[in-house]
Amino acid sequence: MADIAAASHMSLATVDRVLNRRKGVSSRTIERVLKAAVELGYLNPEAHEQLAAPRPPNIVFLLPMGTNPYLRLLGEKVRAVADAHSRDQPPIRCFFIDSFDAKALAAGIRQHARWADGIAFMGIDHPLVREAIEEVGASGTRLVTIVSDLPHPARETYIGLDNQVAGRTAAYLLGRFCGGRKGSVALVAGSRTYRAHSERETGFLSLIEELQPGIEVIGMREGHDDRNENYQHALALIEQHPDLVGIYNVGGSSDGIARALTQKQKSGDIVFIGHGLTHDTRRLLIEGTMDAVINSDPDQVISATLAHFNGVAQASTRNHHLQHLKIELILRENIPLQYV
């Protein structure tokens, strides 16, 4: 490598970056180093051709840490894809950061942009995050929001559910399952800082009163996708509202709400709809504690994200569109076997 550096009039560090296909080396420099490597007999023509080809992008997924089973499942699947990748496929890394912490997300975006060509993350609607993606996007790192969007010129696309439609779907189901009963309905969310949650709330409210005029929505509690917080919220809702006929969990960790329903012997009496098909929600559907799960296949989230990063090679071809994934409506009788 020292001989290649001398022959190409490049630093040893630059030679290392070229031969290991690292980020941030111009095509002109790459060809200069590889030409010297071939002339010195370090590389054969086949190896030269491989190293001269466009480098697969380095991709990072940033997901919130916590007890949300769906996001843990998504992270596990990303890491499984990363472990199975070949030399010619994009190197993938997955990191969990503090949930609902805009400062931590902004810091993570800046930190991982040093290695990553593309970053996929769940957007938190906060000035710190918007400033970070403005800065990182201007430096050339490509940005995609997944599951929860953050509209910004620096992000190329959003991949996930149409969350207003998901909220309206929940309202339709809950209204139909209530079967004309009058009473109150509650919403539990992770946090409105995730646009996914606020958009689902908006969609739900836009339909439920029109569909079921006898139902009163008593507001939304924020449980931060924590099963213990969700449990406490559900207990309080059941105790404070004897006429409670339904709960819509806008976020994750539905097992906390289910524990309260079971403890208060309300399973089957209170309609319960949530998001994300995982081992816990699958069990709750089978037991009859949950009535329906609105799901976005995590494999589709991952494959669509990787396809986007691989398919858009030049900055001039980027466009700021949305890639809404198919909503899966899972009931007790149609649980897919592949989620077992």
mmCIF file of C-alpha atoms in Angstrom:
data_model
loop_
_atom_site.group_PDB
_atom_site.id
_atom_site.type_symbol
_atom_site.label_atom_id
_atom_site.label_comp_id
_atom_site.label_asym_id
_atom_site.label_seq_id
_atom_site.Cartn_x
_atom_site.Cartn_y
_atom_site.Cartn_z
ATOM 1 C CA MET A 1 0.000 0.000 0.000
ATOM 2 C CA ALA A 2 2.933 2.331 0.667
ATOM 3 C CA ASP A 3 4.227 1.599 -2.848
ATOM 4 C CA ILE A 4 0.796 2.377 -4.321
ATOM 5 C CA ALA A 5 0.676 5.647 -2.357
ATOM 6 C CA ALA A 6 4.074 6.660 -3.694
ATOM 7 C CA ALA A 7 3.270 5.668 -7.279
ATOM 8 C CA SER A 8 -0.072 7.478 -7.290
ATOM 9 C CA HIS A 9 1.190 10.484 -5.308
ATOM 10 C CA MET A 10 -1.543 9.931 -2.757
ATOM 11 C CA SER A 11 -1.477 9.510 1.000
ATOM 12 C CA LEU A 12 -1.521 6.074 2.587
ATOM 13 C CA ALA A 13 -4.880 6.968 4.159
ATOM 14 C CA THR A 14 -6.354 7.719 0.719
ATOM 15 C CA VAL A 15 -5.076 4.419 -0.670
ATOM 16 C CA ASP A 16 -6.692 2.633 2.258
ATOM 17 C CA ARG A 17 -9.989 4.423 1.599
ATOM 18 C CA VAL A 18 -9.946 3.454 -2.077
ATOM 19 C CA LEU A 19 -9.009 -0.203 -1.589
ATOM 20 C CA ASN A 20 -11.574 -0.622 1.198
ATOM 21 C CA ARG A 21 -14.245 1.310 -0.727
ATOM 22 C CA ARG A 22 -14.826 3.881 1.979
ATOM 23 C CA LYS A 23 -17.018 6.968 1.723
ATOM 24 C CA GLY A 24 -15.819 10.331 0.464
ATOM 25 C CA VAL A 25 -13.338 9.563 -2.335
ATOM 26 C CA SER A 26 -13.753 11.125 -5.776
ATOM 27 C CA SER A 27 -13.941 8.923 -8.868
ATOM 28 C CA ARG A 28 -10.830 10.653 -10.222
ATOM 29 C CA THR A 29 -8.820 9.734 -7.131
ATOM 30 C CA ILE A 30 -10.147 6.172 -7.170
ATOM 31 C CA GLU A 31 -9.003 5.629 -10.760
ATOM 32 C CA ARG A 32 -5.593 7.133 -10.051
ATOM 33 C CA VAL A 33 -4.969 4.808 -7.106
ATOM 34 C CA LEU A 34 -6.310 1.728 -8.899
ATOM 35 C CA LYS A 35 -4.192 2.420 -11.978
ATOM 36 C CA ALA A 36 -1.070 2.489 -9.804
ATOM 37 C CA ALA A 37 -2.170 -0.691 -8.031
ATOM 38 C CA VAL A 38 -2.557 -2.545 -11.343
ATOM 39 C CA GLU A 39 0.776 -1.303 -12.687
ATOM 40 C CA LEU A 40 2.513 -2.531 -9.524
ATOM 41 C CA GLY A 41 0.819 -5.920 -9.770
ATOM 42 C CA TYR A 42 -1.141 -5.438 -6.557
ATOM 43 C CA LEU A 43 -4.442 -5.818 -8.415
ATOM 44 C CA ASN A 44 -5.391 -7.902 -11.424
ATOM 45 C CA PRO A 45 -7.776 -6.472 -14.067
ATOM 46 C CA GLU A 46 -10.786 -8.246 -12.525
ATOM 47 C CA ALA A 47 -10.140 -6.733 -9.091
ATOM 48 C CA HIS A 48 -9.619 -3.339 -10.705
ATOM 49 C CA GLU A 49 -12.987 -3.592 -12.441
ATOM 50 C CA GLN A 50 -14.720 -4.541 -9.192
ATOM 51 C CA LEU A 51 -13.159 -1.702 -7.179
ATOM 52 C CA ALA A 52 -13.773 0.818 -9.959
ATOM 53 C CA ALA A 53 -17.496 -0.004 -10.084
ATOM 54 C CA PRO A 54 -19.907 2.249 -8.150
ATOM 55 C CA ARG A 55 -19.621 1.509 -4.455
ATOM 56 C CA PRO A 56 -22.751 0.211 -2.725
ATOM 57 C CA PRO A 57 -24.007 2.902 -0.349
ATOM 58 C CA ASN A 58 -23.399 2.613 3.383
ATOM 59 C CA ILE A 59 -26.832 2.600 5.015
ATOM 60 C CA VAL A 60 -27.771 3.276 8.643
ATOM 61 C CA PHE A 61 -31.150 2.686 10.274
ATOM 62 C CA LEU A 62 -31.844 4.763 13.402
ATOM 63 C CA LEU A 63 -34.719 3.407 15.511
ATOM 64 C CA PRO A 64 -36.097 4.409 18.927
ATOM 65 C CA MET A 65 -35.121 2.158 21.808
ATOM 66 C CA GLY A 66 -37.709 1.102 24.372
ATOM 67 C CA THR A 67 -40.333 -1.569 24.938
ATOM 68 C CA ASN A 68 -42.178 -1.132 21.635
ATOM 69 C CA PRO A 69 -42.203 -4.721 20.273
ATOM 70 C CA TYR A 70 -42.798 -3.661 16.664
ATOM 71 C CA LEU A 71 -39.722 -1.433 16.589
ATOM 72 C CA ARG A 72 -37.640 -4.145 18.247
ATOM 73 C CA LEU A 73 -38.849 -6.579 15.572
ATOM 74 C CA LEU A 74 -37.985 -4.063 12.854
ATOM 75 C CA GLY A 75 -34.498 -3.652 14.340
ATOM 76 C CA GLU A 76 -33.963 -7.409 14.523
ATOM 77 C CA LYS A 77 -34.938 -7.782 10.884
ATOM 78 C CA VAL A 78 -32.622 -4.946 9.805
ATOM 79 C CA ARG A 79 -29.715 -6.574 11.639
ATOM 80 C CA ALA A 80 -30.527 -9.943 10.064
ATOM 81 C CA VAL A 81 -30.351 -8.330 6.618
ATOM 82 C CA ALA A 82 -27.082 -6.635 7.601
ATOM 83 C CA ASP A 83 -25.537 -9.920 8.741
ATOM 84 C CA ALA A 84 -26.487 -11.643 5.482
ATOM 85 C CA HIS A 85 -25.236 -8.996 3.047
ATOM 86 C CA SER A 86 -22.529 -9.806 0.498
ATOM 87 C CA ARG A 87 -19.627 -7.632 -0.639
ATOM 88 C CA ASP A 88 -21.617 -6.240 -3.564
ATOM 89 C CA GLN A 89 -24.642 -5.328 -1.420
ATOM 90 C CA PRO A 90 -24.951 -2.176 0.674
ATOM 91 C CA PRO A 91 -23.266 -2.369 4.095
ATOM 92 C CA ILE A 92 -26.046 -1.868 6.664
ATOM 93 C CA ARG A 93 -25.922 -0.878 10.311
ATOM 94 C CA CYS A 94 -28.773 -0.441 12.807
ATOM 95 C CA PHE A 95 -28.666 1.651 15.979
ATOM 96 C CA PHE A 96 -31.228 2.328 18.694
ATOM 97 C CA ILE A 97 -31.387 5.793 20.228
ATOM 98 C CA ASP A 98 -33.349 7.259 23.139
ATOM 99 C CA SER A 99 -37.039 7.279 22.297
ATOM 100 C CA PHE A 100 -38.832 10.620 21.889
ATOM 101 C CA ASP A 101 -35.520 12.475 22.437
ATOM 102 C CA ALA A 102 -35.027 15.031 19.668
ATOM 103 C CA LYS A 103 -31.552 15.959 20.891
ATOM 104 C CA ALA A 104 -30.422 12.322 20.805
ATOM 105 C CA LEU A 105 -31.864 11.797 17.307
ATOM 106 C CA ALA A 106 -30.192 14.949 15.970
ATOM 107 C CA ALA A 107 -26.863 13.867 17.469
ATOM 108 C CA GLY A 108 -27.252 10.362 16.032
ATOM 109 C CA ILE A 109 -27.962 11.692 12.542
ATOM 110 C CA ARG A 110 -24.835 13.868 12.637
ATOM 111 C CA GLN A 111 -22.654 11.121 14.107
ATOM 112 C CA HIS A 112 -23.633 8.374 11.680
ATOM 113 C CA ALA A 113 -23.503 10.656 8.631
ATOM 114 C CA ARG A 114 -19.697 10.390 8.875
ATOM 115 C CA TRP A 115 -19.932 6.745 7.713
ATOM 116 C CA ALA A 116 -23.326 6.523 6.059
ATOM 117 C CA ASP A 117 -24.253 7.510 2.533
ATOM 118 C CA GLY A 118 -27.916 7.100 3.494
ATOM 119 C CA ILE A 119 -29.752 7.267 6.810
ATOM 120 C CA ALA A 120 -33.262 5.919 7.416
ATOM 121 C CA PHE A 121 -34.883 7.153 10.619
ATOM 122 C CA MET A 122 -38.188 7.707 12.405
ATOM 123 C CA GLY A 123 -38.735 11.428 12.306
ATOM 124 C CA ILE A 124 -39.320 13.500 15.442
ATOM 125 C CA ASP A 125 -40.990 16.808 14.633
ATOM 126 C CA HIS A 126 -38.588 19.165 16.413
ATOM 127 C CA PRO A 127 -36.328 22.099 15.385
ATOM 128 C CA LEU A 128 -33.191 20.234 16.536
ATOM 129 C CA VAL A 129 -33.940 17.348 14.191
ATOM 130 C CA ARG A 130 -34.854 19.620 11.287
ATOM 131 C CA GLU A 131 -31.580 21.518 11.751
ATOM 132 C CA ALA A 132 -29.579 18.275 11.811
ATOM 133 C CA ILE A 133 -31.095 16.917 8.603
ATOM 134 C CA GLU A 134 -30.642 20.302 6.927
ATOM 135 C CA GLU A 135 -26.936 20.173 7.769
ATOM 136 C CA VAL A 136 -26.384 16.500 6.955
ATOM 137 C CA GLY A 137 -28.413 16.631 3.751
ATOM 138 C CA ALA A 138 -26.394 19.621 2.526
ATOM 139 C CA SER A 139 -23.197 17.606 3.001
ATOM 140 C CA GLY A 140 -24.492 14.877 0.660
ATOM 141 C CA THR A 141 -25.890 12.239 3.018
ATOM 142 C CA ARG A 142 -29.230 10.960 1.772
ATOM 143 C CA LEU A 143 -32.133 10.874 4.220
ATOM 144 C CA VAL A 144 -35.300 8.787 4.298
ATOM 145 C CA THR A 145 -37.961 8.793 6.994
ATOM 146 C CA ILE A 146 -39.620 5.489 7.873
ATOM 147 C CA VAL A 147 -42.766 4.680 9.921
ATOM 148 C CA SER A 148 -43.141 8.335 10.977
ATOM 149 C CA ASP A 149 -42.498 11.187 8.555
ATOM 150 C CA LEU A 150 -40.820 14.567 8.935
ATOM 151 C CA PRO A 151 -41.506 16.588 5.771
ATOM 152 C CA HIS A 152 -38.384 18.567 4.883
ATOM 153 C CA PRO A 153 -36.616 19.377 1.599
ATOM 154 C CA ALA A 154 -33.527 17.481 2.827
ATOM 155 C CA ARG A 155 -35.346 14.172 3.153
ATOM 156 C CA GLU A 156 -35.874 12.319 -0.105
ATOM 157 C CA THR A 157 -38.965 10.290 0.717
ATOM 158 C CA TYR A 158 -41.120 8.810 3.462
ATOM 159 C CA ILE A 159 -41.689 5.042 3.588
ATOM 160 C CA GLY A 160 -44.527 3.752 5.732
ATOM 161 C CA LEU A 161 -48.280 3.816 6.212
ATOM 162 C CA ASP A 162 -50.538 6.691 5.270
ATOM 163 C CA ASN A 163 -51.144 7.350 8.933
ATOM 164 C CA GLN A 164 -54.269 9.482 8.528
ATOM 165 C CA VAL A 165 -55.830 6.631 6.575
ATOM 166 C CA ALA A 166 -54.688 4.222 9.314
ATOM 167 C CA GLY A 167 -56.443 6.372 11.925
ATOM 168 C CA ARG A 168 -59.634 6.518 9.876
ATOM 169 C CA THR A 169 -59.466 2.735 9.463
ATOM 170 C CA ALA A 170 -59.229 2.345 13.246
ATOM 171 C CA ALA A 171 -62.247 4.632 13.704
ATOM 172 C CA TYR A 172 -64.279 2.664 11.173
ATOM 173 C CA LEU A 173 -63.437 -0.649 12.804
ATOM 174 C CA LEU A 174 -64.057 0.575 16.327
ATOM 175 C CA GLY A 175 -67.382 2.081 15.344
ATOM 176 C CA ARG A 176 -68.496 -1.119 13.637
ATOM 177 C CA PHE A 177 -67.313 -3.329 16.495
ATOM 178 C CA CYS A 178 -69.189 -1.163 19.010
ATOM 179 C CA GLY A 179 -72.353 -2.005 17.099
ATOM 180 C CA GLY A 180 -74.270 1.157 17.960
ATOM 181 C CA ARG A 181 -73.386 1.178 21.657
ATOM 182 C CA LYS A 182 -73.135 4.599 23.228
ATOM 183 C CA GLY A 183 -70.233 5.520 25.479
ATOM 184 C CA SER A 184 -66.743 6.952 25.527
ATOM 185 C CA VAL A 185 -63.655 6.042 23.539
ATOM 186 C CA ALA A 186 -60.033 6.740 24.507
ATOM 187 C CA LEU A 187 -56.809 7.043 22.535
ATOM 188 C CA VAL A 188 -53.372 6.136 23.836
ATOM 189 C CA ALA A 189 -50.301 7.274 21.898
ATOM 190 C CA GLY A 190 -46.544 7.248 22.219
ATOM 191 C CA SER A 191 -46.103 10.972 21.665
ATOM 192 C CA ARG A 192 -47.404 13.637 19.312
ATOM 193 C CA THR A 193 -43.776 14.488 18.505
ATOM 194 C CA TYR A 194 -44.049 11.534 16.128
ATOM 195 C CA ARG A 195 -46.182 12.738 13.236
ATOM 196 C CA ALA A 196 -47.353 9.152 12.724
ATOM 197 C CA HIS A 197 -49.169 9.332 16.054
ATOM 198 C CA SER A 198 -50.625 12.811 15.590
ATOM 199 C CA GLU A 199 -51.735 11.932 12.038
ATOM 200 C CA ARG A 200 -53.430 8.735 13.239
ATOM 201 C CA GLU A 201 -55.226 10.767 15.909
ATOM 202 C CA THR A 202 -56.359 13.297 13.288
ATOM 203 C CA GLY A 203 -57.629 10.559 10.994
ATOM 204 C CA PHE A 204 -59.444 8.818 13.830
ATOM 205 C CA LEU A 205 -61.171 11.986 15.046
ATOM 206 C CA SER A 206 -62.176 12.970 11.518
ATOM 207 C CA LEU A 207 -64.346 9.869 11.158
ATOM 208 C CA ILE A 208 -65.441 8.560 14.556
ATOM 209 C CA GLU A 209 -67.924 11.327 15.397
ATOM 210 C CA GLU A 210 -69.406 11.210 11.909
ATOM 211 C CA LEU A 211 -69.686 7.428 11.998
ATOM 212 C CA GLN A 212 -70.834 7.047 15.608
ATOM 213 C CA PRO A 213 -72.554 10.169 16.973
ATOM 214 C CA GLY A 214 -73.287 8.298 20.210
ATOM 215 C CA ILE A 215 -69.574 7.917 20.993
ATOM 216 C CA GLU A 216 -67.649 10.578 22.876
ATOM 217 C CA VAL A 217 -63.877 10.756 22.453
ATOM 218 C CA ILE A 218 -62.356 11.587 25.830
ATOM 219 C CA GLY A 219 -58.938 12.607 24.595
ATOM 220 C CA MET A 220 -55.527 11.075 24.051
ATOM 221 C CA ARG A 221 -53.038 9.975 26.704
ATOM 222 C CA GLU A 222 -49.311 9.795 25.903
ATOM 223 C CA GLY A 223 -47.713 6.576 27.132
ATOM 224 C CA HIS A 224 -44.369 6.912 25.293
ATOM 225 C CA ASP A 225 -44.732 3.377 23.916
ATOM 226 C CA ASP A 226 -43.926 2.084 27.397
ATOM 227 C CA ARG A 227 -45.964 -0.924 28.522
ATOM 228 C CA ASN A 228 -46.054 0.205 32.169
ATOM 229 C CA GLU A 229 -47.211 3.728 31.313
ATOM 230 C CA ASN A 230 -49.833 2.304 28.958
ATOM 231 C CA TYR A 231 -50.987 -0.027 31.741
ATOM 232 C CA GLN A 232 -51.424 2.864 34.170
ATOM 233 C CA HIS A 233 -53.258 4.969 31.583
ATOM 234 C CA ALA A 234 -55.626 2.120 30.765
ATOM 235 C CA LEU A 235 -56.359 1.446 34.433
ATOM 236 C CA ALA A 236 -57.186 5.116 34.997
ATOM 237 C CA LEU A 237 -59.396 5.259 31.908
ATOM 238 C CA ILE A 238 -61.389 2.194 32.974
ATOM 239 C CA GLU A 239 -61.847 3.505 36.512
ATOM 240 C CA GLN A 240 -62.682 7.091 35.555
ATOM 241 C CA HIS A 241 -65.012 6.265 32.663
ATOM 242 C CA PRO A 242 -67.451 3.450 33.462
ATOM 243 C CA ASP A 243 -69.043 3.955 30.040
ATOM 244 C CA LEU A 244 -65.755 3.231 28.199
ATOM 245 C CA VAL A 245 -66.526 1.130 25.126
ATOM 246 C CA GLY A 246 -63.277 1.351 23.147
ATOM 247 C CA ILE A 247 -59.531 2.037 23.227
ATOM 248 C CA TYR A 248 -57.386 2.814 20.194
ATOM 249 C CA ASN A 249 -53.672 2.425 20.837
ATOM 250 C CA VAL A 250 -52.142 4.814 18.337
ATOM 251 C CA GLY A 251 -48.591 3.704 19.201
ATOM 252 C CA GLY A 252 -46.989 0.498 20.459
ATOM 253 C CA SER A 253 -46.689 -1.675 23.576
ATOM 254 C CA SER A 254 -50.309 -2.813 23.482
ATOM 255 C CA ASP A 255 -49.567 -5.490 26.076
ATOM 256 C CA GLY A 256 -49.692 -2.860 28.834
ATOM 257 C CA ILE A 257 -53.245 -1.869 27.892
ATOM 258 C CA ALA A 258 -54.236 -5.527 27.576
ATOM 259 C CA ARG A 259 -52.958 -6.210 31.092
ATOM 260 C CA ALA A 260 -55.262 -3.523 32.479
ATOM 261 C CA LEU A 261 -58.241 -4.832 30.508
ATOM 262 C CA THR A 262 -57.618 -8.352 31.776
ATOM 263 C CA GLN A 263 -57.111 -7.200 35.368
ATOM 264 C CA LYS A 264 -60.372 -5.248 35.296
ATOM 265 C CA GLN A 265 -62.158 -8.131 33.542
ATOM 266 C CA LYS A 266 -62.979 -5.915 30.569
ATOM 267 C CA SER A 267 -61.517 -8.107 27.831
ATOM 268 C CA GLY A 268 -64.186 -8.550 25.194
ATOM 269 C CA ASP A 269 -66.351 -5.754 26.642
ATOM 270 C CA ILE A 270 -64.091 -2.884 25.570
ATOM 271 C CA VAL A 271 -63.163 -2.858 21.880
ATOM 272 C CA PHE A 272 -59.372 -2.690 21.615
ATOM 273 C CA ILE A 273 -57.561 -1.795 18.382
ATOM 274 C CA GLY A 274 -53.823 -1.237 18.021
ATOM 275 C CA HIS A 275 -50.838 -1.231 15.676
ATOM 276 C CA GLY A 276 -48.039 -3.633 14.800
ATOM 277 C CA LEU A 277 -48.327 -7.395 14.494
ATOM 278 C CA THR A 278 -45.746 -8.916 16.854
ATOM 279 C CA HIS A 279 -45.628 -11.920 19.164
ATOM 280 C CA ASP A 280 -47.530 -10.050 21.908
ATOM 281 C CA THR A 281 -50.324 -8.610 19.726
ATOM 282 C CA ARG A 282 -50.674 -11.963 17.982
ATOM 283 C CA ARG A 283 -51.262 -13.607 21.372
ATOM 284 C CA LEU A 284 -53.736 -10.876 22.366
ATOM 285 C CA LEU A 285 -55.717 -11.385 19.163
ATOM 286 C CA ILE A 286 -55.922 -15.130 19.754
ATOM 287 C CA GLU A 287 -56.998 -14.602 23.373
ATOM 288 C CA GLY A 288 -59.676 -12.119 22.289
ATOM 289 C CA THR A 289 -58.266 -9.172 24.261
ATOM 290 C CA MET A 290 -57.514 -7.284 21.056
ATOM 291 C CA ASP A 291 -60.042 -7.026 18.255
ATOM 292 C CA ALA A 292 -57.854 -5.845 15.381
ATOM 293 C CA VAL A 293 -54.255 -4.919 14.582
ATOM 294 C CA ILE A 294 -53.350 -2.416 11.877
ATOM 295 C CA ASN A 295 -49.996 -3.517 10.553
ATOM 296 C CA SER A 296 -47.212 -2.457 8.229
ATOM 297 C CA ASP A 297 -45.034 -5.408 7.229
ATOM 298 C CA PRO A 298 -41.521 -4.642 8.580
ATOM 299 C CA ASP A 299 -39.963 -6.596 5.718
ATOM 300 C CA GLN A 300 -41.661 -4.210 3.279
ATOM 301 C CA VAL A 301 -40.349 -1.194 5.207
ATOM 302 C CA ILE A 302 -36.798 -2.543 4.974
ATOM 303 C CA SER A 303 -36.944 -3.692 1.344
ATOM 304 C CA ALA A 304 -38.531 -0.434 0.151
ATOM 305 C CA THR A 305 -35.901 1.595 2.002
ATOM 306 C CA LEU A 306 -32.995 -0.400 0.566
ATOM 307 C CA ALA A 307 -34.530 -0.294 -2.912
ATOM 308 C CA HIS A 308 -34.772 3.482 -2.678
ATOM 309 C CA PHE A 309 -31.173 3.955 -1.590
ATOM 310 C CA ASN A 310 -29.962 1.560 -4.293
ATOM 311 C CA GLY A 311 -32.203 2.935 -7.017
ATOM 312 C CA VAL A 312 -31.462 6.644 -6.787
ATOM 313 C CA ALA A 313 -27.815 7.061 -7.717
ATOM 314 C CA GLN A 314 -27.538 10.746 -8.502
ATOM 315 C CA ALA A 315 -28.686 13.789 -6.549
ATOM 316 C CA SER A 316 -30.303 15.179 -9.707
ATOM 317 C CA THR A 317 -32.735 12.246 -9.797
ATOM 318 C CA ARG A 318 -34.008 12.644 -6.237
ATOM 319 C CA ASN A 319 -37.653 13.496 -5.679
ATOM 320 C CA HIS A 320 -39.584 14.288 -2.558
ATOM 321 C CA HIS A 321 -42.467 11.857 -2.821
ATOM 322 C CA LEU A 322 -44.162 9.491 -0.402
ATOM 323 C CA GLN A 323 -44.044 5.711 -0.578
ATOM 324 C CA HIS A 324 -47.153 4.619 1.289
ATOM 325 C CA LEU A 325 -47.067 0.929 2.072
ATOM 326 C CA LYS A 326 -50.058 -1.381 2.087
ATOM 327 C CA ILE A 327 -52.104 -1.404 5.277
ATOM 328 C CA GLU A 328 -52.533 -4.919 6.628
ATOM 329 C CA LEU A 329 -55.657 -5.456 8.712
ATOM 330 C CA ILE A 330 -55.097 -8.436 11.015
ATOM 331 C CA LEU A 331 -57.953 -10.124 12.853
ATOM 332 C CA ARG A 332 -58.050 -13.233 14.985
ATOM 333 C CA GLU A 333 -59.024 -15.434 12.050
ATOM 334 C CA ASN A 334 -56.457 -14.269 9.480
ATOM 335 C CA ILE A 335 -53.171 -14.043 11.392
ATOM 336 C CA PRO A 336 -50.363 -14.750 8.886
ATOM 337 C CA LEU A 337 -48.279 -17.792 9.780
ATOM 338 C CA GLN A 338 -45.017 -16.080 8.833
ATOM 339 C CA TYR A 339 -45.290 -13.888 11.916
ATOM 340 C CA VAL A 340 -45.200 -16.878 14.269
#
